[in-house]
mmCIF file of C-alpha atoms in Angstrom:
data_model
loop_
_atom_site.group_PDB
_atom_site.id
_atom_site.type_symbol
_atom_site.label_atom_id
_atom_site.label_comp_id
_atom_site.label_asym_id
_atom_site.label_seq_id
_atom_site.Cartn_x
_atom_site.Cartn_y
_atom_site.Cartn_z
ATOM 1 C CA MET T 93 -0.019 0.021 0.201
ATOM 2 C CA THR T 94 1.212 3.653 -0.638
ATOM 3 C CA ALA T 95 1.284 6.626 1.284
ATOM 4 C CA THR T 96 -1.599 8.378 -0.531
ATOM 5 C CA SER T 97 -3.631 5.056 -0.426
ATOM 6 C CA LYS T 98 -2.966 4.705 3.547
ATOM 7 C CA ARG T 99 -3.898 8.300 3.972
ATOM 8 C CA SER T 100 -6.973 7.959 1.894
ATOM 9 C CA PHE T 101 -8.140 4.938 3.506
ATOM 10 C CA LEU T 102 -7.701 6.260 6.814
ATOM 11 C CA LYS T 103 -9.381 9.235 5.979
ATOM 12 C CA THR T 104 -12.227 7.182 4.924
ATOM 13 C CA ALA T 105 -12.116 5.226 8.034
ATOM 14 C CA ALA T 106 -12.237 8.192 10.063
ATOM 15 C CA ILE T 107 -14.715 9.731 8.399
ATOM 16 C CA THR T 108 -17.080 6.213 8.734
ATOM 17 C CA VAL T 109 -16.089 6.288 12.593
ATOM 18 C CA LEU T 110 -17.140 9.843 13.088
ATOM 19 C CA ALA T 111 -20.240 9.856 10.895
ATOM 20 C CA GLY T 112 -21.433 6.765 12.709
ATOM 21 C CA SER T 113 -20.735 8.054 16.478
ATOM 22 C CA MET T 114 -22.946 11.062 15.361
ATOM 23 C CA LEU T 115 -25.827 8.919 14.530
ATOM 24 C CA ALA T 116 -25.592 7.581 17.720
ATOM 25 C CA SER T 117 -25.299 10.550 19.346
ATOM 26 C CA CYS T 118 -28.629 12.031 17.564
ATOM 27 C CA SER T 119 -30.185 9.037 19.152
ATOM 28 C CA THR T 120 -29.802 10.237 22.905
ATOM 29 C CA LEU T 121 -30.266 14.346 21.161
ATOM 30 C CA ILE T 122 -33.967 13.205 20.382
ATOM 31 C CA GLY T 123 -36.147 13.717 23.484
ATOM 32 C CA PRO T 124 -40.096 12.978 23.902
ATOM 33 C CA ARG T 125 -42.459 13.669 20.503
ATOM 34 C CA ASP T 126 -46.399 14.189 21.130
ATOM 35 C CA VAL T 127 -48.404 12.401 18.636
ATOM 36 C CA HIS T 128 -52.293 13.045 18.322
ATOM 37 C CA LEU T 129 -54.478 10.560 17.335
ATOM 38 C CA SER T 130 -57.944 11.606 16.068
ATOM 39 C CA LEU T 131 -60.902 10.387 16.862
ATOM 40 C CA ALA T 132 -62.194 9.027 13.662
ATOM 41 C CA LYS T 133 -58.110 7.318 13.591
ATOM 42 C CA MET T 134 -59.568 5.606 16.754
ATOM 43 C CA GLN T 135 -62.907 4.758 15.644
ATOM 44 C CA GLN T 136 -61.320 3.289 12.469
ATOM 45 C CA GLY T 137 -59.359 1.129 14.878
ATOM 46 C CA LEU T 138 -61.951 -0.004 16.877
ATOM 47 C CA GLU T 139 -64.221 -1.132 13.944
ATOM 48 C CA ARG T 140 -61.983 -3.517 12.585
ATOM 49 C CA ARG T 141 -62.227 -5.257 15.673
ATOM 50 C CA PHE T 142 -65.812 -5.715 15.716
ATOM 51 C CA PRO T 143 -68.272 -7.654 16.500
ATOM 52 C CA ILE T 144 -67.085 -9.562 18.994
ATOM 53 C CA ASP T 145 -69.081 -12.835 20.495
ATOM 54 C CA LYS T 146 -68.612 -13.553 24.171
ATOM 55 C CA ARG T 147 -69.574 -16.557 26.026
ATOM 56 C CA VAL T 148 -70.721 -15.541 29.763
ATOM 57 C CA LEU T 149 -70.964 -17.324 32.779
ATOM 58 C CA SER T 150 -70.716 -20.369 30.201
ATOM 59 C CA VAL T 151 -74.423 -20.042 29.079
ATOM 60 C CA LEU T 152 -75.088 -16.624 27.970
ATOM 61 C CA GLU T 153 -74.142 -15.622 23.966
ATOM 62 C CA VAL T 154 -73.642 -11.901 23.450
ATOM 63 C CA LYS T 155 -72.507 -10.742 20.593
ATOM 64 C CA VAL T 156 -71.555 -6.766 20.413
ATOM 65 C CA SER T 157 -71.005 -5.037 16.880
ATOM 66 C CA ASN T 158 -71.362 -1.204 16.037
ATOM 67 C CA PRO T 159 -69.114 0.289 18.565
ATOM 68 C CA GLN T 160 -69.210 4.313 18.665
ATOM 69 C CA LEU T 161 -66.207 5.931 20.530
ATOM 70 C CA SER T 162 -67.095 9.414 22.040
ATOM 71 C CA LEU T 163 -64.591 11.345 24.004
ATOM 72 C CA GLN T 164 -65.224 12.708 27.927
ATOM 73 C CA PRO T 165 -61.610 15.096 28.306
ATOM 74 C CA GLU T 166 -63.126 16.717 31.263
ATOM 75 C CA ARG T 167 -63.084 13.390 32.545
ATOM 76 C CA GLU T 168 -60.698 12.324 31.502
ATOM 77 C CA ARG T 169 -62.450 9.245 30.023
ATOM 78 C CA VAL T 170 -63.792 7.850 27.053
ATOM 79 C CA ALA T 171 -67.389 6.658 26.057
ATOM 80 C CA LEU T 172 -68.345 3.462 24.111
ATOM 81 C CA SER T 173 -71.842 2.785 22.750
ATOM 82 C CA VAL T 174 -72.378 -0.630 21.224
ATOM 83 C CA ASP T 175 -74.983 -2.529 19.844
ATOM 84 C CA ALA T 176 -76.031 -6.190 22.142
ATOM 85 C CA SER T 177 -77.783 -9.054 21.004
ATOM 86 C CA VAL T 178 -78.142 -11.332 23.918
ATOM 87 C CA THR T 179 -79.182 -15.135 23.569
ATOM 88 C CA PRO T 180 -79.720 -17.281 26.616
ATOM 89 C CA PRO T 181 -79.295 -21.257 26.091
ATOM 90 C CA PHE T 182 -82.609 -23.732 25.244
ATOM 91 C CA ILE T 183 -84.644 -20.310 24.451
ATOM 92 C CA ARG T 184 -85.012 -19.009 20.831
ATOM 93 C CA GLN T 185 -85.496 -15.501 21.700
ATOM 94 C CA HIS T 186 -83.015 -13.318 21.579
ATOM 95 C CA TRP T 187 -82.512 -9.472 23.056
ATOM 96 C CA ARG T 188 -81.262 -6.754 21.077
ATOM 97 C CA GLY T 189 -80.024 -3.508 22.688
ATOM 98 C CA ASN T 190 -77.600 -1.123 23.314
ATOM 99 C CA LEU T 191 -74.847 -0.597 26.341
ATOM 100 C CA ALA T 192 -73.078 2.606 26.933
ATOM 101 C CA ILE T 193 -69.573 1.889 28.702
ATOM 102 C CA SER T 194 -66.814 4.236 30.015
ATOM 103 C CA GLY T 195 -63.443 4.279 31.681
ATOM 104 C CA ARG T 196 -60.168 5.398 31.262
ATOM 105 C CA LEU T 197 -57.780 5.397 28.845
ATOM 106 C CA GLN T 198 -54.672 3.133 30.062
ATOM 107 C CA LEU T 199 -51.146 2.587 27.530
ATOM 108 C CA ASP T 200 -49.790 -0.794 27.435
ATOM 109 C CA PRO T 201 -46.526 -0.541 26.595
ATOM 110 C CA GLN T 202 -45.816 -4.154 26.562
ATOM 111 C CA ARG T 203 -48.701 -4.688 23.656
ATOM 112 C CA ASN T 204 -48.171 -0.559 22.115
ATOM 113 C CA ALA T 205 -52.046 -0.127 22.752
ATOM 114 C CA VAL T 206 -54.394 1.766 24.116
ATOM 115 C CA TYR T 207 -57.224 0.093 26.552
ATOM 116 C CA LEU T 208 -59.745 1.091 28.363
ATOM 117 C CA ALA T 209 -59.480 0.669 32.152
ATOM 118 C CA ASP T 210 -61.686 0.939 34.972
ATOM 119 C CA ALA T 211 -64.858 -0.021 32.516
ATOM 120 C CA SER T 212 -68.264 1.164 34.382
ATOM 121 C CA VAL T 213 -71.414 0.362 32.394
ATOM 122 C CA ASP T 214 -73.315 3.684 32.156
ATOM 123 C CA ARG T 215 -76.497 2.671 30.706
ATOM 124 C CA VAL T 216 -78.481 -0.706 29.091
ATOM 125 C CA SER T 217 -81.165 -0.755 27.349
ATOM 126 C CA ILE T 218 -82.315 -4.161 25.670
ATOM 127 C CA GLU T 219 -85.559 -4.482 23.909
ATOM 128 C CA GLY T 220 -87.774 -7.364 25.481
ATOM 129 C CA MET T 221 -86.808 -7.115 28.772
ATOM 130 C CA ASP T 222 -88.612 -5.636 31.459
ATOM 131 C CA GLU T 223 -86.641 -3.186 33.937
ATOM 132 C CA SER T 224 -86.159 -5.947 36.477
ATOM 133 C CA GLN T 225 -84.070 -7.878 33.758
ATOM 134 C CA GLN T 226 -82.265 -5.400 32.019
ATOM 135 C CA ARG T 227 -81.120 -4.825 35.828
ATOM 136 C CA GLN T 228 -79.935 -8.449 36.187
ATOM 137 C CA PHE T 229 -78.223 -8.066 32.486
ATOM 138 C CA ALA T 230 -76.356 -4.656 33.689
ATOM 139 C CA LYS T 231 -74.522 -6.879 36.300
ATOM 140 C CA VAL T 232 -73.656 -9.428 33.063
ATOM 141 C CA ALA T 233 -72.627 -6.543 31.290
ATOM 142 C CA SER T 234 -70.609 -5.350 33.650
ATOM 143 C CA LEU T 235 -68.533 -9.046 33.516
ATOM 144 C CA VAL T 236 -68.876 -8.540 29.168
ATOM 145 C CA ALA T 237 -67.342 -4.890 29.343
ATOM 146 C CA ASP T 238 -64.817 -5.767 32.021
ATOM 147 C CA GLN T 239 -63.772 -8.978 29.239
ATOM 148 C CA LEU T 240 -64.526 -6.891 26.437
ATOM 149 C CA MET T 241 -62.093 -3.909 27.508
ATOM 150 C CA HIS T 242 -58.928 -6.231 28.740
ATOM 151 C CA GLU T 243 -59.095 -7.893 25.453
ATOM 152 C CA THR T 244 -59.829 -5.477 22.581
ATOM 153 C CA PRO T 245 -57.451 -2.082 22.511
ATOM 154 C CA ILE T 246 -58.583 1.261 21.688
ATOM 155 C CA TYR T 247 -55.763 1.587 19.492
ATOM 156 C CA THR T 248 -52.872 -0.078 18.722
ATOM 157 C CA PHE T 249 -49.738 1.808 17.461
ATOM 158 C CA LYS T 250 -48.538 0.617 14.432
ATOM 159 C CA PRO T 251 -44.054 0.135 13.977
ATOM 160 C CA GLU T 252 -43.565 3.087 11.787
ATOM 161 C CA ASP T 253 -45.574 4.939 14.316
ATOM 162 C CA LEU T 254 -42.665 4.734 16.622
ATOM 163 C CA ARG T 255 -39.948 5.353 15.010
ATOM 164 C CA TYR T 256 -38.842 8.356 14.011
ATOM 165 C CA ALA T 257 -35.960 9.604 12.906
ATOM 166 C CA GLY T 258 -34.128 5.979 12.825
ATOM 167 C CA VAL T 259 -34.731 6.096 16.537
ATOM 168 C CA GLN T 260 -37.362 3.598 18.679
ATOM 169 C CA PHE T 261 -40.109 5.018 20.569
ATOM 170 C CA VAL T 262 -42.105 3.621 23.105
ATOM 171 C CA PRO T 263 -45.679 5.660 24.669
ATOM 172 C CA THR T 264 -45.319 6.686 27.690
ATOM 173 C CA ARG T 265 -47.945 8.822 28.545
ATOM 174 C CA LEU T 266 -51.760 10.013 27.384
ATOM 175 C CA ARG T 267 -54.329 12.807 27.608
ATOM 176 C CA THR T 268 -57.933 13.263 26.021
ATOM 177 C CA THR T 269 -58.755 16.360 24.414
ATOM 178 C CA ALA T 270 -61.739 17.503 22.552
ATOM 179 C CA ASP T 271 -60.890 16.265 19.084
ATOM 180 C CA GLY T 272 -58.430 12.950 20.481
ATOM 181 C CA LEU T 273 -55.581 11.716 21.971
ATOM 182 C CA VAL T 274 -52.366 12.967 22.827
ATOM 183 C CA VAL T 275 -49.710 10.899 23.278
ATOM 184 C CA THR T 276 -46.702 11.280 24.234
ATOM 185 C CA VAL T 277 -43.952 9.288 22.826
ATOM 186 C CA GLU T 278 -40.365 8.647 24.064
ATOM 187 C CA PRO T 279 -37.494 7.080 22.800
ATOM 188 C CA VAL T 280 -36.563 3.369 23.974
ATOM 189 C CA LYS T 281 -33.462 3.581 26.547
#
């Protein structure tokens, strides 16, 4: 190797090492970012997961469909209204109606998803059930809501949502606004 080619090689190696260390240091300079999720985007993601069929207490078949998501930013909660169909065993009759569920949003960083936590059934309206039956069904609806909310994310982040400038991010906080959610993401440490 000649002196000129050695210098050229050393110059290229130095530039490569310098560029690599600059890129590595950039990832530590990028701080938290806020990502806005609109209500429409969350609604679309939720609709893809429905209808859902559940067997409750090993006897009732419950089908929930047509989710409608709304925000309650003043309470830091969201509301979810779903159509419900209930079919008891050994009876050809089934009931249809609507459930209104609300809860606070919670991040699950392992699944990169937003879930409804502390869900409560705010309203049960089932056609063909008298008031006493509706009160009983409200208890069953609480079980359905709890199961449903633990298994069905309101929104799941795509891998590209959590990658910016070559840096991997993880969701850490969220805030409910009048038109969606603001999710704070931070670089993975």
